[in-house]
Amino acid sequence: MGSPGSGKTALLEATRRAAPDLRLGAVSGDLATDHDARRLAAAGTPSRTVTTGSACHLDAAMVHHALHDLPAAAFDVFFIENVGNLVCPAIYDLGQGASVVALSVTEGEDKPQKYPPMFRAADLVLLTKVDLLPHLPGVDPGRIRAALAAVAPRPRMLMVSAATGEGLDAWVAWLRERRAELARLLCVAAVRN
Amino acid sequence: MCDVCGCGDPQIVSVDVHERILAANDRTAAHDRAHFEAEGTLAST
């Protein structure tokens, strides 16, 4: 999730390059065009587009239909790239096991405080386009982190750049850790049942 | 008054409708989640 232009698709393209061993899949939501899904498919990630027309977010039924349109192969990580929007996507459950918000360095340091439901729901915030920071002397990642901490119960933020690869190892490690945690939880649930 | 998206519009009184929409969405989301978990897939927004 993230604003239009926050770098969601570029991040997923870079994730493919940073984790060639992971089986990745994706569904991308936009009001129009299939540009994002085509970019992800070109990068090697099986992807489908959901064009929402005038809707500002994906819903679970849209994701459900997209899943039926994908190859039956299992995925290690399946990305649900929502429509660029920091409001409605925060309140629509899509069946995800992790909620990640992309926030670019050019969006304003107080964005978490302006859109608290989105950042409160995030398991992880990715501060994107950090390669631009040398050109943005007025932007302080510390102030962004403080704004996040003011609204989020679990303020965790990684600084990443799809252009240079900075921070992608930590991002991929986080995905692997979350997937392993999911497997452990499912194993415990199976034993209890 | 809308207290969902933060607009505070006093003309919006569709909270019950919105709750029903979200309830239907939550049921489908639970189905999607079960599918992901059965496959051992981490689904991430």
Short mmCIF file of C-alpha atoms in Angstrom, two decimals:
data_model
loop_
_atom_site.label_atom_id
_atom_site.label_comp_id
_atom_site.label_asym_id
_atom_site.label_seq_id
_atom_site.Cartn_x
_atom_site.Cartn_y
_atom_site.Cartn_z
CA MET A 1 0.00 0.00 0.00
CA GLY A 2 1.07 3.56 -0.47
CA SER A 3 0.43 6.83 -2.24
CA PRO A 4 0.44 7.07 -6.03
CA GLY A 5 4.09 7.38 -7.02
CA SER A 6 5.48 6.10 -3.74
CA GLY A 7 7.45 3.47 -5.64
CA LYS A 8 5.39 0.35 -4.94
CA THR A 9 5.89 -1.28 -8.33
CA ALA A 10 9.57 -0.37 -8.56
CA LEU A 11 10.07 -1.88 -5.11
CA LEU A 12 8.43 -5.14 -6.21
CA GLU A 13 10.57 -5.23 -9.34
CA ALA A 14 13.65 -4.76 -7.17
CA THR A 15 12.43 -7.43 -4.74
CA ARG A 16 12.39 -9.91 -7.62
CA ARG A 17 16.04 -9.08 -8.34
CA ALA A 18 17.02 -9.22 -4.66
CA ALA A 19 15.34 -12.57 -3.97
CA PRO A 20 15.65 -14.74 -7.07
CA ASP A 21 15.01 -17.92 -5.05
CA LEU A 22 11.60 -16.83 -3.73
CA ARG A 23 8.50 -17.81 -5.67
CA LEU A 24 6.76 -14.46 -6.00
CA GLY A 25 3.33 -13.61 -7.36
CA ALA A 26 1.35 -10.41 -7.45
CA VAL A 27 -1.90 -8.69 -8.19
CA SER A 28 -1.80 -4.99 -8.97
CA GLY A 29 -4.73 -2.64 -8.61
CA ASP A 30 -5.19 0.55 -10.60
CA LEU A 31 -8.15 2.53 -11.82
CA ALA A 32 -7.03 1.94 -15.39
CA THR A 33 -4.23 0.28 -17.39
CA ASP A 34 -2.35 -2.93 -16.73
CA HIS A 35 1.02 -1.20 -16.72
CA ASP A 36 2.10 -2.30 -13.25
CA ALA A 37 1.26 -5.98 -13.71
CA ARG A 38 3.03 -5.96 -17.06
CA ARG A 39 6.12 -4.46 -15.44
CA LEU A 40 6.09 -7.13 -12.72
CA ALA A 41 5.55 -9.92 -15.23
CA ALA A 42 8.46 -8.59 -17.30
CA ALA A 43 10.59 -8.69 -14.14
CA GLY A 44 9.72 -12.37 -13.69
CA THR A 45 6.84 -12.20 -11.22
CA PRO A 46 3.56 -13.79 -12.37
CA SER A 47 1.03 -10.99 -12.03
CA ARG A 48 -2.53 -10.01 -12.75
CA THR A 49 -4.17 -6.62 -12.98
CA VAL A 50 -7.36 -5.54 -11.29
CA THR A 51 -8.70 -2.40 -12.92
CA THR A 52 -11.13 -0.85 -10.49
CA GLY A 53 -12.70 1.78 -12.75
CA SER A 54 -13.61 4.49 -10.28
CA ALA A 55 -12.97 2.56 -7.06
CA CYS A 56 -10.11 3.86 -4.93
CA HIS A 57 -9.13 0.51 -3.41
CA LEU A 58 -9.10 -3.24 -3.91
CA ASP A 59 -11.53 -5.44 -2.03
CA ALA A 60 -11.26 -9.11 -1.11
CA ALA A 61 -13.53 -10.26 -3.96
CA MET A 62 -11.28 -8.57 -6.53
CA VAL A 63 -8.27 -10.37 -5.08
CA HIS A 64 -10.22 -13.63 -5.05
CA HIS A 65 -11.03 -13.36 -8.77
CA ALA A 66 -7.43 -12.47 -9.59
CA LEU A 67 -6.17 -15.53 -7.70
CA HIS A 68 -8.38 -17.77 -9.82
CA ASP A 69 -6.84 -16.22 -12.92
CA LEU A 70 -3.27 -17.03 -11.89
CA PRO A 71 -1.40 -20.28 -12.50
CA ALA A 72 -2.00 -22.89 -9.83
CA ALA A 73 1.65 -22.87 -8.77
CA ALA A 74 2.21 -22.04 -5.12
CA PHE A 75 3.92 -18.83 -4.13
CA ASP A 76 6.24 -18.16 -1.22
CA VAL A 77 5.19 -14.53 -1.14
CA PHE A 78 2.18 -13.04 -2.89
CA PHE A 79 2.06 -9.25 -3.14
CA ILE A 80 -1.25 -7.45 -3.27
CA GLU A 81 -0.35 -4.03 -4.67
CA ASN A 82 -3.31 -1.87 -3.83
CA VAL A 83 -4.49 1.22 -5.67
CA GLY A 84 -2.34 4.21 -4.72
CA ASN A 85 -4.27 5.65 -1.80
CA LEU A 86 -3.61 6.13 1.91
CA VAL A 87 -7.24 6.08 3.08
CA CYS A 88 -9.61 3.26 2.06
CA PRO A 89 -7.00 0.47 1.62
CA ALA A 90 -6.38 0.70 5.36
CA ILE A 91 -9.88 -0.52 6.24
CA TYR A 92 -10.43 -3.27 3.65
CA ASP A 93 -9.08 -6.65 4.71
CA LEU A 94 -7.69 -8.51 1.68
CA GLY A 95 -6.71 -11.72 3.45
CA GLN A 96 -3.12 -10.62 3.81
CA GLY A 97 -0.74 -11.92 6.45
CA ALA A 98 1.33 -8.74 6.47
CA SER A 99 0.58 -5.09 5.81
CA VAL A 100 3.38 -3.02 4.36
CA VAL A 101 3.23 0.68 3.50
CA ALA A 102 5.58 2.34 1.03
CA LEU A 103 6.31 5.97 1.89
CA SER A 104 8.69 7.90 -0.34
CA VAL A 105 11.09 10.52 0.94
CA THR A 106 9.42 13.22 -1.15
CA GLU A 107 5.93 12.84 0.35
CA GLY A 108 6.36 14.91 3.49
CA GLU A 109 7.76 14.03 6.88
CA ASP A 110 4.39 14.24 8.64
CA LYS A 111 2.50 11.86 6.33
CA PRO A 112 2.04 9.20 9.08
CA GLN A 113 0.33 11.78 11.29
CA LYS A 114 -1.94 12.90 8.43
CA TYR A 115 -3.09 9.35 7.63
CA PRO A 116 -2.96 7.51 10.97
CA PRO A 117 -5.25 4.53 10.12
CA MET A 118 -2.95 3.48 7.29
CA PHE A 119 0.23 3.68 9.34
CA ARG A 120 -1.39 2.24 12.45
CA ALA A 121 -2.31 -0.86 10.43
CA ALA A 122 1.20 -1.31 9.03
CA ASP A 123 3.45 -4.13 10.15
CA LEU A 124 6.28 -2.42 8.30
CA VAL A 125 6.87 0.93 6.62
CA LEU A 126 9.34 1.06 3.77
CA LEU A 127 10.86 4.50 3.31
CA THR A 128 11.46 4.42 -0.44
CA LYS A 129 13.66 6.36 -2.84
CA VAL A 130 16.29 7.00 -0.16
CA ASP A 131 18.84 7.42 -2.94
CA LEU A 132 17.26 10.88 -3.38
CA LEU A 133 18.05 12.00 0.17
CA PRO A 134 21.35 13.71 -0.77
CA HIS A 135 19.29 15.98 -3.02
CA LEU A 136 16.68 16.72 -0.34
CA PRO A 137 18.54 18.59 2.42
CA GLY A 138 15.29 19.50 4.15
CA VAL A 139 14.14 15.92 4.59
CA ASP A 140 15.18 14.13 7.77
CA PRO A 141 14.39 10.40 8.02
CA GLY A 142 14.59 10.80 11.79
CA ARG A 143 11.59 13.13 11.72
CA ILE A 144 9.68 10.66 9.53
CA ARG A 145 10.49 7.90 12.01
CA ALA A 146 9.28 10.11 14.87
CA ALA A 147 6.02 10.87 13.01
CA LEU A 148 5.49 7.15 12.55
CA ALA A 149 6.20 6.42 16.20
CA ALA A 150 3.57 9.02 17.16
CA VAL A 151 0.75 7.04 15.55
CA ALA A 152 1.83 3.41 15.16
CA PRO A 153 1.83 0.78 17.92
CA ARG A 154 4.60 -1.16 16.17
CA PRO A 155 6.68 1.50 14.46
CA ARG A 156 9.10 -0.35 12.25
CA MET A 157 10.67 1.35 9.25
CA LEU A 158 13.29 0.25 6.75
CA MET A 159 15.04 2.63 4.37
CA VAL A 160 15.18 1.24 0.85
CA SER A 161 16.04 2.21 -2.69
CA ALA A 162 14.85 0.25 -5.69
CA ALA A 163 17.35 2.19 -7.79
CA THR A 164 20.51 1.35 -5.82
CA GLY A 165 19.40 -1.76 -3.93
CA GLU A 166 20.02 -0.13 -0.54
CA GLY A 167 18.04 -1.80 2.22
CA LEU A 168 16.66 -4.58 0.04
CA ASP A 169 18.52 -7.29 1.93
CA ALA A 170 16.79 -6.21 5.15
CA TRP A 171 13.42 -6.07 3.36
CA VAL A 172 13.82 -9.56 1.93
CA ALA A 173 15.00 -10.85 5.31
CA TRP A 174 11.85 -9.39 6.85
CA LEU A 175 9.68 -11.19 4.27
CA ARG A 176 11.47 -14.48 4.96
CA GLU A 177 11.06 -14.02 8.71
CA ARG A 178 7.34 -13.25 8.38
CA ARG A 179 6.81 -16.28 6.15
CA ALA A 180 8.63 -18.53 8.61
CA GLU A 181 6.54 -17.08 11.44
CA LEU A 182 3.37 -17.81 9.48
CA ALA A 183 4.49 -21.41 8.98
CA ARG A 184 5.18 -21.78 12.71
CA LEU A 185 1.76 -20.41 13.62
CA LEU A 186 0.01 -22.73 11.16
CA CYS A 187 1.98 -25.68 12.53
CA VAL A 188 0.94 -24.86 16.09
CA ALA A 189 -2.68 -24.48 14.99
CA ALA A 190 -2.57 -27.84 13.21
CA VAL A 191 -1.15 -29.58 16.28
CA ARG A 192 -3.83 -28.05 18.52
CA ASN A 193 -6.57 -29.20 16.14
CA MET B 1 -21.55 12.02 10.22
CA CYS B 2 -18.73 10.20 8.50
CA ASP B 3 -16.19 9.00 11.04
CA VAL B 4 -14.60 6.38 8.81
CA CYS B 5 -12.40 8.23 6.35
CA GLY B 6 -11.90 11.32 8.46
CA CYS B 7 -13.80 13.76 6.23
CA GLY B 8 -16.32 14.47 8.99
CA ASP B 9 -19.06 15.20 6.45
CA PRO B 10 -22.27 15.64 8.47
CA GLN B 11 -24.37 14.68 5.43
CA ILE B 12 -22.95 11.16 5.30
CA VAL B 13 -25.07 8.75 7.35
CA SER B 14 -24.25 5.47 5.61
CA VAL B 15 -22.38 3.87 8.48
CA ASP B 16 -24.69 0.82 8.63
CA VAL B 17 -24.36 0.23 4.88
CA HIS B 18 -20.62 0.60 5.15
CA GLU B 19 -20.51 -1.92 7.99
CA ARG B 20 -22.45 -4.44 5.89
CA ILE B 21 -20.09 -3.93 2.96
CA LEU B 22 -17.10 -4.44 5.22
CA ALA B 23 -18.69 -7.54 6.78
CA ALA B 24 -19.15 -9.11 3.35
CA ASN B 25 -15.61 -8.15 2.45
CA ASP B 26 -14.30 -9.67 5.69
CA ARG B 27 -15.94 -13.01 4.83
CA THR B 28 -14.26 -13.09 1.41
CA ALA B 29 -10.98 -11.96 2.97
CA ALA B 30 -11.16 -14.88 5.40
CA HIS B 31 -11.62 -17.20 2.41
CA ASP B 32 -8.62 -15.64 0.64
CA ARG B 33 -6.55 -15.89 3.83
CA ALA B 34 -7.39 -19.58 4.18
CA HIS B 35 -6.28 -20.12 0.59
CA PHE B 36 -2.96 -18.38 1.19
CA GLU B 37 -2.34 -20.24 4.44
CA ALA B 38 -3.16 -23.60 2.87
CA GLU B 39 -0.47 -22.92 0.30
CA GLY B 40 2.03 -21.67 2.90
CA THR B 41 2.07 -18.32 1.14
CA LEU B 42 2.81 -15.05 2.88
CA ALA B 43 0.36 -12.56 1.36
CA SER B 44 1.51 -8.99 1.76
CA THR B 45 -0.21 -5.78 0.85
#
